[in-house]
């Protein structure tokens, strides 16, 4: 009957010793808290983040000429000019391509049975290419200019700018043929712009 009493006393003494150790450990300040306070707290020294020290190349200060060029390239006039030139080139290539696969190019309406010469075919291809180039250039310039103005007014760069610009461009082109054509042009260009923006984004 004495053995269980000794084991119980031993377990109580061990538990009391563990509690004393835990309370003593709580009263002792932890060393890692001091380290964190030194690294992340008020004691942290403020260092100058030099790009050369961080391993990157230093970025030189931009001159006034460079800033002026950047502002010019970001302007609506420059974007419209780029779109106009790109539309002219794309429209010309598309016009020449469609003329090349058209069997009626070079034919004389007064004498449709006569075989056209190579010069007549090239002339008709050039005329069609120039016509397509002018139309594409006008559409590209109008779309780019209106999109830039709408984006500047809204202060956002999202898919709605292209949709609004497509509606304005299509409506302006279609209104030359009447109100109904303008409404259809607005809706058609807006839907096409929305599809392109959805595919690109």
C-alpha positions as a Python dict, from the first residue, in 0.01 Angstrom:
ca = {
    (1, 'X'): (0, 0, 0),
    (2, 'X'): (299, 235, 30),
    (3, 'X'): (407, 213, -337),
    (4, 'X'): (107, 393, -487),
    (5, 'X'): (146, 675, -239),
    (6, 'X'): (510, 730, -339),
    (7, 'X'): (427, 731, -711),
    (8, 'X'): (148, 982, -657),
    (9, 'X'): (376, 1210, -459),
    (10, 'X'): (639, 1187, -731),
    (11, 'X'): (394, 1280, -1006),
    (12, 'X'): (268, 1579, -805),
    (13, 'X'): (623, 1700, -750),
    (14, 'X'): (703, 1666, -1124),
    (15, 'X'): (390, 1863, -1218),
    (16, 'X'): (473, 2135, -968),
    (17, 'X'): (825, 2158, -1106),
    (18, 'X'): (698, 2192, -1463),
    (19, 'X'): (461, 2474, -1363),
    (20, 'X'): (742, 2654, -1188),
    (21, 'X'): (963, 2619, -1495),
    (22, 'X'): (689, 2755, -1726),
    (23, 'X'): (621, 3053, -1497),
    (24, 'X'): (989, 3129, -1476),
    (25, 'X'): (1021, 3110, -1856),
    (26, 'X'): (731, 3352, -1899),
    (27, 'X'): (902, 3608, -1678),
    (28, 'X'): (1229, 3591, -1876),
    (29, 'X'): (1223, 3814, -2188),
    (30, 'X'): (1269, 3615, -2509),
    (31, 'X'): (1581, 3687, -2711),
    (32, 'X'): (1417, 3653, -3053),
    (33, 'X'): (1168, 3929, -2963),
    (34, 'X'): (1464, 4161, -2910),
    (35, 'X'): (1605, 4059, -3246),
    (36, 'X'): (1274, 4123, -3421),
    (37, 'X'): (1249, 4459, -3251),
    (38, 'X'): (1594, 4545, -3380),
    (39, 'X'): (1518, 4427, -3734),
    (40, 'X'): (1159, 4545, -3775),
    (41, 'X'): (1091, 4793, -3496),
    (42, 'X'): (1199, 5147, -3425),
    (43, 'X'): (1560, 5043, -3378),
    (44, 'X'): (1595, 4938, -3741),
    (45, 'X'): (1843, 5162, -3924),
    (46, 'X'): (1710, 5339, -4233),
    (47, 'X'): (1914, 5258, -4541),
    (48, 'X'): (1921, 5431, -4877),
    (49, 'X'): (1803, 5181, -5141),
    (50, 'X'): (2046, 5254, -5420),
    (51, 'X'): (1967, 5058, -5742),
    (52, 'X'): (2334, 4974, -5787),
    (53, 'X'): (2342, 4816, -5440),
    (54, 'X'): (2023, 4619, -5509),
    (55, 'X'): (2182, 4467, -5819),
    (56, 'X'): (1989, 4668, -6080),
    (57, 'X'): (2107, 4930, -6325),
    (58, 'X'): (2053, 5289, -6218),
    (59, 'X'): (1783, 5473, -6413),
    (60, 'X'): (1911, 5806, -6541),
    (61, 'X'): (1705, 6118, -6506),
    (62, 'X'): (1497, 6199, -6813),
    (63, 'X'): (1573, 6522, -6991),
    (64, 'X'): (1312, 6775, -7096),
    (65, 'X'): (1344, 6664, -7459),
    (66, 'X'): (1275, 6301, -7364),
    (67, 'X'): (974, 6402, -7156),
    (68, 'X'): (842, 6613, -7444),
    (69, 'X'): (884, 6322, -7686),
    (70, 'X'): (700, 6088, -7448),
    (71, 'X'): (415, 6334, -7411),
    (72, 'X'): (398, 6368, -7788),
    (73, 'X'): (390, 5991, -7841),
    (74, 'X'): (113, 5955, -7583),
    (75, 'X'): (-99, 6231, -7737),
    (76, 'X'): (-418, 6160, -7927),
    (77, 'X'): (-283, 6326, -8244),
    (78, 'X'): (15, 6090, -8260),
    (79, 'X'): (-201, 5784, -8193),
    (80, 'X'): (-441, 5892, -8465),
    (81, 'X'): (-154, 5944, -8709),
    (82, 'X'): (-15, 5597, -8637),
    (83, 'X'): (-361, 5443, -8681),
    (84, 'X'): (-410, 5635, -9005),
    (85, 'X'): (-81, 5516, -9151),
    (86, 'X'): (-144, 5159, -9037),
    (87, 'X'): (-495, 5164, -9181),
    (88, 'X'): (-367, 5301, -9510),
    (89, 'X'): (-111, 5023, -9545),
    (90, 'X'): (-351, 4750, -9435),
    (91, 'X'): (-632, 4881, -9656),
    (92, 'X'): (-406, 4904, -9958),
    (93, 'X'): (-285, 4548, -9911),
    (94, 'X'): (-641, 4423, -9862),
    (95, 'X'): (-761, 4608, -10171),
    (96, 'X'): (-486, 4466, -10389),
    (97, 'X'): (-556, 4117, -10253),
    (98, 'X'): (-929, 4135, -10326),
    (99, 'X'): (-860, 4275, -10671),
    (100, 'X'): (-620, 3990, -10741),
    (101, 'X'): (-884, 3725, -10678),
    (102, 'X'): (-1160, 3915, -10862),
    (103, 'X'): (-1214, 3782, -11213),
    (104, 'X'): (-1379, 4104, -11330),
    (105, 'X'): (-1074, 4323, -11275),
    (106, 'X'): (-969, 4501, -11593),
    (107, 'X'): (-1279, 4415, -11790),
    (108, 'X'): (-1432, 4683, -12010),
    (109, 'X'): (-1809, 4719, -11946),
    (110, 'X'): (-1860, 4819, -12308),
    (111, 'X'): (-1680, 4511, -12439),
    (112, 'X'): (-1685, 4240, -12172),
    (113, 'X'): (-1565, 3971, -12412),
    (114, 'X'): (-1232, 4144, -12474),
    (115, 'X'): (-941, 4011, -12273),
    (116, 'X'): (-791, 4287, -12058),
    (117, 'X'): (-423, 4361, -12081),
    (118, 'X'): (-181, 4337, -11791),
    (119, 'X'): (-160, 4716, -11773),
    (120, 'X'): (-537, 4748, -11737),
    (121, 'X'): (-545, 4482, -11466),
    (122, 'X'): (-266, 4652, -11270),
    (123, 'X'): (-438, 4988, -11306),
    (124, 'X'): (-767, 4854, -11168),
    (125, 'X'): (-581, 4679, -10885),
    (126, 'X'): (-405, 5005, -10796),
    (127, 'X'): (-731, 5200, -10800),
    (128, 'X'): (-905, 4948, -10577),
    (129, 'X'): (-608, 4932, -10342),
    (130, 'X'): (-599, 5312, -10313),
    (131, 'X'): (-974, 5326, -10246),
    (132, 'X'): (-950, 5065, -9971),
    (133, 'X'): (-643, 5236, -9828),
    (134, 'X'): (-822, 5573, -9797),
    (135, 'X'): (-1127, 5417, -9632),
    (136, 'X'): (-921, 5215, -9385),
    (137, 'X'): (-706, 5518, -9303),
    (138, 'X'): (-1012, 5733, -9227),
    (139, 'X'): (-1173, 5464, -9012),
    (140, 'X'): (-849, 5395, -8824),
    (141, 'X'): (-784, 5762, -8754),
    (142, 'X'): (-1141, 5826, -8639),
    (143, 'X'): (-1150, 5520, -8416),
    (144, 'X'): (-812, 5589, -8255),
    (145, 'X'): (-885, 5958, -8198),
    (146, 'X'): (-1227, 5900, -8043),
    (147, 'X'): (-1097, 5617, -7825),
    (148, 'X'): (-813, 5836, -7697),
    (149, 'X'): (-1049, 6124, -7621),
    (150, 'X'): (-1299, 5897, -7445),
    (151, 'X'): (-1022, 5735, -7240),
    (152, 'X'): (-887, 6077, -7141),
    (153, 'X'): (-1236, 6193, -7041),
    (154, 'X'): (-1325, 5879, -6844),
    (155, 'X'): (-981, 5834, -6689),
    (156, 'X'): (-1003, 5457, -6735),
    (157, 'X'): (-852, 5209, -6978),
    (158, 'X'): (-1101, 4928, -7029),
    (159, 'X'): (-1311, 4763, -7301),
    (160, 'X'): (-1584, 5027, -7278),
    (161, 'X'): (-1361, 5285, -7448),
    (162, 'X'): (-1336, 5071, -7761),
    (163, 'X'): (-1710, 5004, -7764),
    (164, 'X'): (-1797, 5373, -7732),
    (165, 'X'): (-1541, 5464, -7995),
    (166, 'X'): (-1671, 5197, -8232),
    (167, 'X'): (-2024, 5329, -8193),
    (168, 'X'): (-1916, 5688, -8263),
    (169, 'X'): (-1706, 5586, -8564),
    (170, 'X'): (-1967, 5356, -8714),
    (171, 'X'): (-2243, 5610, -8655),
    (172, 'X'): (-2044, 5892, -8815),
    (173, 'X'): (-1973, 5682, -9123),
    (174, 'X'): (-2326, 5545, -9151),
    (175, 'X'): (-2503, 5880, -9104),
    (176, 'X'): (-2392, 5982, -9452),
    (177, 'X'): (-2644, 5730, -9585),
    (178, 'X'): (-2922, 5820, -9343),
    (179, 'X'): (-3035, 5779, -8984),
    (180, 'X'): (-3105, 5407, -9010),
    (181, 'X'): (-2763, 5338, -9160),
    (182, 'X'): (-2604, 5545, -8883),
    (183, 'X'): (-2777, 5346, -8610),
    (184, 'X'): (-2683, 5017, -8775),
    (185, 'X'): (-2327, 5135, -8819),
    (186, 'X'): (-2305, 5238, -8455),
    (187, 'X'): (-2435, 4902, -8335),
    (188, 'X'): (-2224, 4701, -8578),
    (189, 'X'): (-1898, 4879, -8501),
    (190, 'X'): (-1967, 4865, -8127),
    (191, 'X'): (-2032, 4490, -8138),
    (192, 'X'): (-1722, 4431, -8350),
    (193, 'X'): (-1508, 4640, -8112),
    (194, 'X'): (-1647, 4451, -7812),
    (195, 'X'): (-1565, 4118, -7975),
    (196, 'X'): (-1210, 4228, -8055),
    (197, 'X'): (-1155, 4361, -7701),
    (198, 'X'): (-1290, 4037, -7553),
    (199, 'X'): (-1058, 3831, -7770),
    (200, 'X'): (-751, 4046, -7695),
    (201, 'X'): (-810, 4071, -7319),
}
